[in-house]
Amino acid sequence: MISRPSSFLPHFNNPSPGWIGYAAALSLSVALGLLGWFVVPAGFVAHGVVAAATTLFCVVAVKFLRDRAGTGARNSAIGVLASFIEKDAAPSFVTDEEGAVLTANIAAGVRFAESRSDTLAGTLRMVFANPSAVLYRLQCRAKLDGAALEDVVTRRGHVRLAVHLISDHQFLWRIEDMPERAQSGRSSETLPVPMITTGRSGAVLFMNDAARTLVGERVKSLDRLFVSMPVQPGCVNTLSTSDGQVDVMVAENNSFAGRRELYFLPAEQTGPADHGAAFETLPVPMIKIAPDSRILSSNKLAAKLLGGQTGEGMSLGQVMEGLGRPISDWLQEALNGQTDKNTEFLRIIRKDKEVFVQVTLSRVTELGEPLLIAVLNDATELKTLEAQFVQSQKMQAIGQLAGGVAHDFNNLLTAISGHCDLLLLRHDQGDQDYGDLVQINQNANRAAALVSQLLAFSRKQTLRPEVLDLRDTLSDLTHLLNRLVGEKVTLTLSHDPVLKSIRADKRQLEQVLMNLVVNARDAMPTGGEIRIETEVMSLSAPLNRDRATVPSGDYVTVKVSDQGVGIATDKLQKVFEPFYTTKRTGEGTGLGLSTAYGIVKQSGGYIFLDSVPGSGTVFTLFFPVHEGEVETAPVARTPAPSSAPKQGEGVVLLVEDEAPVRAFASRALRLRGYTVLEAESAEDALRTLEDPGLTVDVFVTDVVMPGLDGPTWVRKALEARPDVRVVFVSGYAEGAFGDSQPTVPNSVFLPKPFSLNQLTDTVHEQLH
């Protein structure tokens, strides 16, 4: 039971002086002394026993004095703490590990006089439901951290529970009532708009003066206040008051800890509007709309969402968009009661930033005329998260599409371009069919480039990274870039004198730079300057920007800046999306920046965009500095076209599940003098190699095949034939070369589609 204590003294586990131990030690020292003096014969042993007795007595004496001093200091500290807590205005309890109340201060006895109990959970049961769960949760946290704190919303308001671990098995609890928050800079009690606060269970926790005046009494639950349940925010609801039933429009403002704040506006007005001040100061953004969709008025919060303007006199369709049909039609349907869908997500037309709102319409009558009240909820964060989710789904869908297209489409392109190469061998430039064959070959290569862009965007292409010095890369690329920008545009390069190396795919990095330079050129139709600057940057702390986090470390940055028209603020987040372009139809595919984004991200880098409309745009690329040793040329590479065909000899095992590709590759290799063994699957290839007398010099195998894939069957074959060289070919090889698998020795990768010369030159270089 809780009683007023004469002294608030928690039962701390103070170390006792240990009188029994001291007595035993003193007895032992005295016994040793008597033994040395009277029993042991005089001599060296007797002196030793006496010395031991003396030493033991001194140790016990010193320990006793130190314990007495420590106990005094501890008791003094406990006294100060007890005096402080006893006079604390907040109720405080000391409990054991089972929750039993050991003692309580004066404030606790006064506050919980009617609900006193032997346990703290029983004492608090009248304050909030299920206190045992809350107390157990806080006690467990206090055992780990030494203290814990939690805010609980009760019928009487906001209560804060705090607990401190004061010994191994005792806890100090403090219960503090927290004041109500002020609403919108003024007290909820004096707000001229009727407002109530409810809890999760529907209990009415608070009613301001205006609400009590409207209802006529203080109610305790929503079902006593509303005629029909549940409450429909943004709609007209009927209240049960002391003067009868009243129709009100309910606006909801979500609060913390599961509480709801509901505001009431009269749904019918027969005289001049006398709620102007209430409407203006409502803490919920609201707009009055005429039947012809004109905005009649908006309160302060609505004007803030609209960008600082009230929008009066304008139609709602001039300040919001996003339905896919005229907003006036939606308003008319709501006004006539023809639709149950009175809530829509719309985008506010603003130039400074993108703002989305959830608009809920309610029909009211003012001066005998029907009107619409639109309640606005800021949904920008929700729509941003939704956009991120949709973007991730789009990335996944396009990645799957790109993988499927790359595998099947590149096989078709390999067969088309390969057989075209075979036909070109039988036609001279003077033949009338020669030009047609060249056109077929060129357009097949263009189609392959489009598939490569899709793979780059979805980050699924097979990169061939090498250690690069960006000064050398840009120097090799300068001639081509100057041709791309034309005569009206000046290209300027600026390098950091101590530039460090990076590791990336040189060909893909050149593609990124060309895309950025071409976009910069197109943004300056009248001419200007494009600057490419490289710099070494050290980040001492992670850089958070554009929903990305760049870890701390050393980076090489590449900035591509122009003096063009810039990009509008509302379009900045869309420029990296596939097929999105600000250019006119026919001037761009919308894949350039999405391709650059995919290549940079797959290379372990980051790309950021800054743009000011009318001033220009800056793209900044971050690449981690390569700290390892300088590497040789990449093992997997595409051989450069050779003017003179290379003849060779040797045995090639060709494994390809696509018959047209296998037919072309087989003919191409035989034309160059190789002996070709064909297999349509990995299993067929392994059966062929079971012949011990068969000699094979090179495996040419597809990567993705039904059954065993290329790397898997090659690893098995190399166990018995470790000296055979390998050429992997594929248009889409994601996941085949897993990091968990050992690398395949003496192998190169040749991407599809490949030409006749590329295939034969690669095999020739593997053998020689």
Coordinates of N, CA and C in Angstrom, one line a residue, residues 257-349:
A257 N 1.3 9.9 -31.7 CA 0.9 8.9 -30.7 C -0.5 8.4 -30.9
G258 N -1.0 8.3 -32.2 CA -2.3 7.8 -32.4 C -3.5 8.7 -32.2
R259 N -3.2 9.9 -31.8 CA -4.3 10.8 -31.5 C -4.8 11.4 -32.8
R260 N -6.1 11.8 -32.9 CA -6.7 12.5 -34.1 C -7.3 13.8 -33.6
E261 N -7.1 14.8 -34.4 CA -7.7 16.1 -34.1 C -8.8 16.4 -35.1
L262 N -10.0 16.6 -34.7 CA -11.1 16.8 -35.6 C -11.7 18.2 -35.4
Y263 N -11.9 18.9 -36.5 CA -12.4 20.2 -36.5 C -13.8 20.2 -37.2
F264 N -14.7 21.0 -36.7 CA -16.1 21.1 -37.2 C -16.4 22.4 -37.8
L265 N -17.0 22.4 -39.0 CA -17.5 23.6 -39.7 C -19.0 23.4 -40.0
P266 N -19.8 24.4 -39.7 CA -21.2 24.2 -40.1 C -21.4 23.9 -41.6
A267 N -22.2 22.9 -41.9 CA -22.4 22.5 -43.3 C -23.5 23.4 -44.0
E268 N -24.3 24.0 -43.2 CA -25.4 24.8 -43.8 C -25.3 26.2 -43.1
Q269 N -25.4 27.3 -43.9 CA -25.4 28.6 -43.4 C -26.5 29.4 -44.1
T270 N -27.5 29.9 -43.4 CA -28.6 30.6 -43.9 C -28.5 32.1 -44.0
G271 N -27.6 32.6 -43.2 CA -27.3 34.0 -43.2 C -26.0 34.4 -43.7
P272 N -25.6 35.6 -43.6 CA -24.2 36.0 -44.0 C -23.2 35.2 -43.2
A273 N -22.2 34.9 -43.9 CA -21.1 34.0 -43.3 C -20.5 34.8 -42.2
D274 N -20.6 34.2 -41.0 CA -20.0 34.7 -39.8 C -18.8 33.9 -39.3
H275 N -18.4 33.0 -40.2 CA -17.3 32.1 -39.8 C -16.0 32.4 -40.6
G276 N -15.9 33.6 -41.0 CA -14.8 34.0 -41.8 C -13.5 33.9 -41.0
A277 N -13.5 34.4 -39.8 CA -12.3 34.3 -39.0 C -11.9 32.8 -38.7
A278 N -13.0 32.0 -38.4 CA -12.7 30.6 -38.1 C -12.2 29.9 -39.3
F279 N -12.7 30.2 -40.5 CA -12.2 29.6 -41.7 C -10.8 30.0 -42.0
E280 N -10.5 31.2 -41.7 CA -9.1 31.7 -42.0 C -8.1 31.1 -41.1
T281 N -8.5 30.9 -39.9 CA -7.5 30.4 -38.9 C -7.5 28.9 -38.7
L282 N -8.3 28.2 -39.5 CA -8.4 26.7 -39.4 C -7.0 26.1 -39.6
P283 N -6.5 25.2 -38.8 CA -5.2 24.6 -39.0 C -5.2 23.5 -40.1
V284 N -6.2 23.5 -41.0 CA -6.3 22.6 -42.1 C -6.5 23.4 -43.4
P285 N -5.6 23.2 -44.4 CA -5.8 23.9 -45.7 C -7.1 23.6 -46.3
M286 N -7.9 24.7 -46.6 CA -9.2 24.6 -47.2 C -9.5 25.6 -48.2
I287 N -10.3 25.3 -49.2 CA -10.6 26.2 -50.3 C -12.1 26.1 -50.5
K288 N -12.7 27.3 -50.7 CA -14.2 27.3 -51.1 C -14.2 27.5 -52.6
I289 N -15.0 26.6 -53.3 CA -15.1 26.6 -54.7 C -16.5 26.8 -55.2
A290 N -16.7 27.7 -56.2 CA -18.0 27.9 -56.7 C -18.5 26.8 -57.7
P291 N -19.8 26.7 -58.0 CA -20.2 25.7 -58.9 C -19.5 25.7 -60.3
D292 N -19.0 26.9 -60.7 CA -18.3 27.0 -62.0 C -16.8 26.7 -61.9
S293 N -16.4 26.2 -60.8 CA -15.0 25.8 -60.4 C -14.1 27.0 -60.1
R294 N -14.7 28.2 -59.9 CA -13.9 29.3 -59.5 C -13.6 29.2 -58.0
I295 N -12.3 29.6 -57.6 CA -11.9 29.6 -56.2 C -12.5 30.9 -55.6
L296 N -13.4 30.8 -54.6 CA -13.9 31.9 -53.9 C -13.0 32.4 -52.8
S297 N -12.4 31.5 -52.1 CA -11.5 32.0 -51.0 C -10.7 30.7 -50.6
S298 N -9.6 31.0 -49.9 CA -8.8 30.0 -49.4 C -8.1 30.5 -48.1
N299 N -8.0 29.6 -47.1 CA -7.4 30.1 -45.8 C -5.9 30.2 -46.0
K300 N -5.2 30.5 -44.9 CA -3.8 30.8 -44.9 C -3.0 29.6 -45.3
L301 N -3.3 28.4 -44.7 CA -2.5 27.2 -45.0 C -2.7 26.8 -46.5
A302 N -3.9 26.9 -47.0 CA -4.1 26.6 -48.4 C -3.3 27.5 -49.3
A303 N -3.3 28.8 -49.0 CA -2.6 29.8 -49.8 C -1.1 29.4 -49.8
K304 N -0.6 28.9 -48.6 CA 0.8 28.6 -48.5 C 1.1 27.4 -49.5
L305 N 0.2 26.4 -49.5 CA 0.4 25.3 -50.4 C 0.4 25.7 -51.9
L306 N -0.5 26.7 -52.2 CA -0.6 27.2 -53.5 C 0.6 28.1 -53.9
G307 N 1.5 28.3 -53.1 CA 2.7 29.1 -53.4 C 2.6 30.5 -53.0
G308 N 1.8 30.8 -52.0 CA 1.7 32.2 -51.5 C 0.5 33.0 -52.1
Q309 N -0.2 32.4 -53.0 CA -1.4 33.1 -53.6 C -2.7 32.4 -53.2
T310 N -3.7 33.2 -53.1 CA -5.0 32.7 -52.7 C -5.7 32.0 -53.9
G311 N -5.4 32.4 -55.1 CA -6.0 31.8 -56.3 C -7.5 32.3 -56.5
E312 N -7.9 33.3 -55.8 CA -9.3 33.8 -55.9 C -9.5 34.3 -57.3
G313 N -10.7 33.9 -57.8 CA -11.0 34.3 -59.2 C -10.5 33.3 -60.3
M314 N -9.6 32.5 -59.9 CA -9.1 31.5 -60.9 C -9.9 30.2 -60.7
S315 N -9.9 29.4 -61.8 CA -10.5 28.1 -61.7 C -9.6 27.1 -61.0
L316 N -10.1 26.1 -60.4 CA -9.3 25.1 -59.7 C -8.3 24.4 -60.7
G317 N -8.8 24.3 -62.0 CA -7.9 23.6 -63.0 C -6.8 24.5 -63.4
Q318 N -6.8 25.8 -63.1 CA -5.6 26.6 -63.4 C -4.5 26.5 -62.3
V319 N -4.8 26.0 -61.1 CA -3.8 25.9 -60.1 C -3.5 24.5 -59.7
M320 N -4.3 23.5 -60.3 CA -4.0 22.1 -60.0 C -4.2 21.3 -61.3
E321 N -3.5 20.2 -61.3 CA -3.6 19.3 -62.5 C -3.4 17.9 -62.0
G322 N -3.7 16.9 -62.9 CA -3.3 15.5 -62.6 C -4.4 14.5 -62.7
L323 N -5.7 14.9 -63.1 CA -6.7 13.9 -63.2 C -6.7 13.2 -64.5
G324 N -6.2 13.8 -65.5 CA -6.2 13.2 -66.8 C -7.5 13.5 -67.5
R325 N -8.4 14.3 -66.9 CA -9.6 14.9 -67.5 C -9.8 16.2 -66.9
P326 N -10.7 17.0 -67.5 CA -11.0 18.3 -66.9 C -11.4 18.3 -65.4
I327 N -10.7 19.0 -64.6 CA -11.1 19.1 -63.2 C -12.5 19.6 -62.9
S328 N -13.0 20.4 -63.8 CA -14.3 21.0 -63.7 C -15.4 19.9 -63.8
D329 N -15.1 18.8 -64.6 CA -16.0 17.7 -64.6 C -16.1 17.0 -63.3
W330 N -14.9 16.8 -62.7 CA -14.9 16.1 -61.4 C -15.7 17.0 -60.3
L331 N -15.5 18.3 -60.3 CA -16.2 19.2 -59.4 C -17.7 19.1 -59.6
Q332 N -18.1 19.1 -60.9 CA -19.5 19.1 -61.2 C -20.2 17.8 -60.7
E333 N -19.5 16.7 -60.9 CA -20.0 15.4 -60.4 C -20.1 15.4 -58.9
A334 N -19.1 15.9 -58.2 CA -19.2 16.0 -56.7 C -20.3 16.9 -56.3
L335 N -20.5 18.0 -57.0 CA -21.6 19.0 -56.7 C -23.0 18.4 -56.8
N336 N -23.1 17.5 -57.9 CA -24.4 16.9 -58.1 C -24.6 15.6 -57.4
G337 N -23.6 15.1 -56.7 CA -23.7 13.9 -56.0 C -23.7 12.7 -56.9
Q338 N -23.0 12.8 -58.1 CA -23.0 11.7 -59.1 C -21.8 10.7 -58.9
T339 N -20.9 11.0 -57.9 CA -19.8 10.2 -57.7 C -19.5 10.0 -56.2
D340 N -19.0 8.8 -55.9 CA -18.6 8.6 -54.5 C -17.2 8.9 -54.2
K341 N -16.4 9.1 -55.4 CA -15.0 9.3 -55.3 C -14.8 10.8 -55.1
N342 N -14.8 11.3 -53.9 CA -14.7 12.8 -53.7 C -13.2 13.1 -53.3
T343 N -12.3 12.2 -53.4 CA -10.9 12.4 -53.0 C -10.0 12.1 -54.2
E344 N -9.1 13.0 -54.5 CA -8.2 12.8 -55.6 C -6.8 13.3 -55.2
F345 N -5.8 12.8 -55.8 CA -4.4 13.3 -55.7 C -4.1 14.2 -56.9
L346 N -3.8 15.5 -56.6 CA -3.5 16.4 -57.7 C -2.2 17.1 -57.5
R347 N -1.7 17.6 -58.5 CA -0.4 18.3 -58.5 C -0.6 19.8 -58.6
I348 N -0.1 20.6 -57.7 CA -0.2 22.1 -57.7 C 0.7 22.6 -58.7
I349 N 0.2 23.5 -59.6 CA 1.0 24.1 -60.6 C 1.9 25.2 -60.0

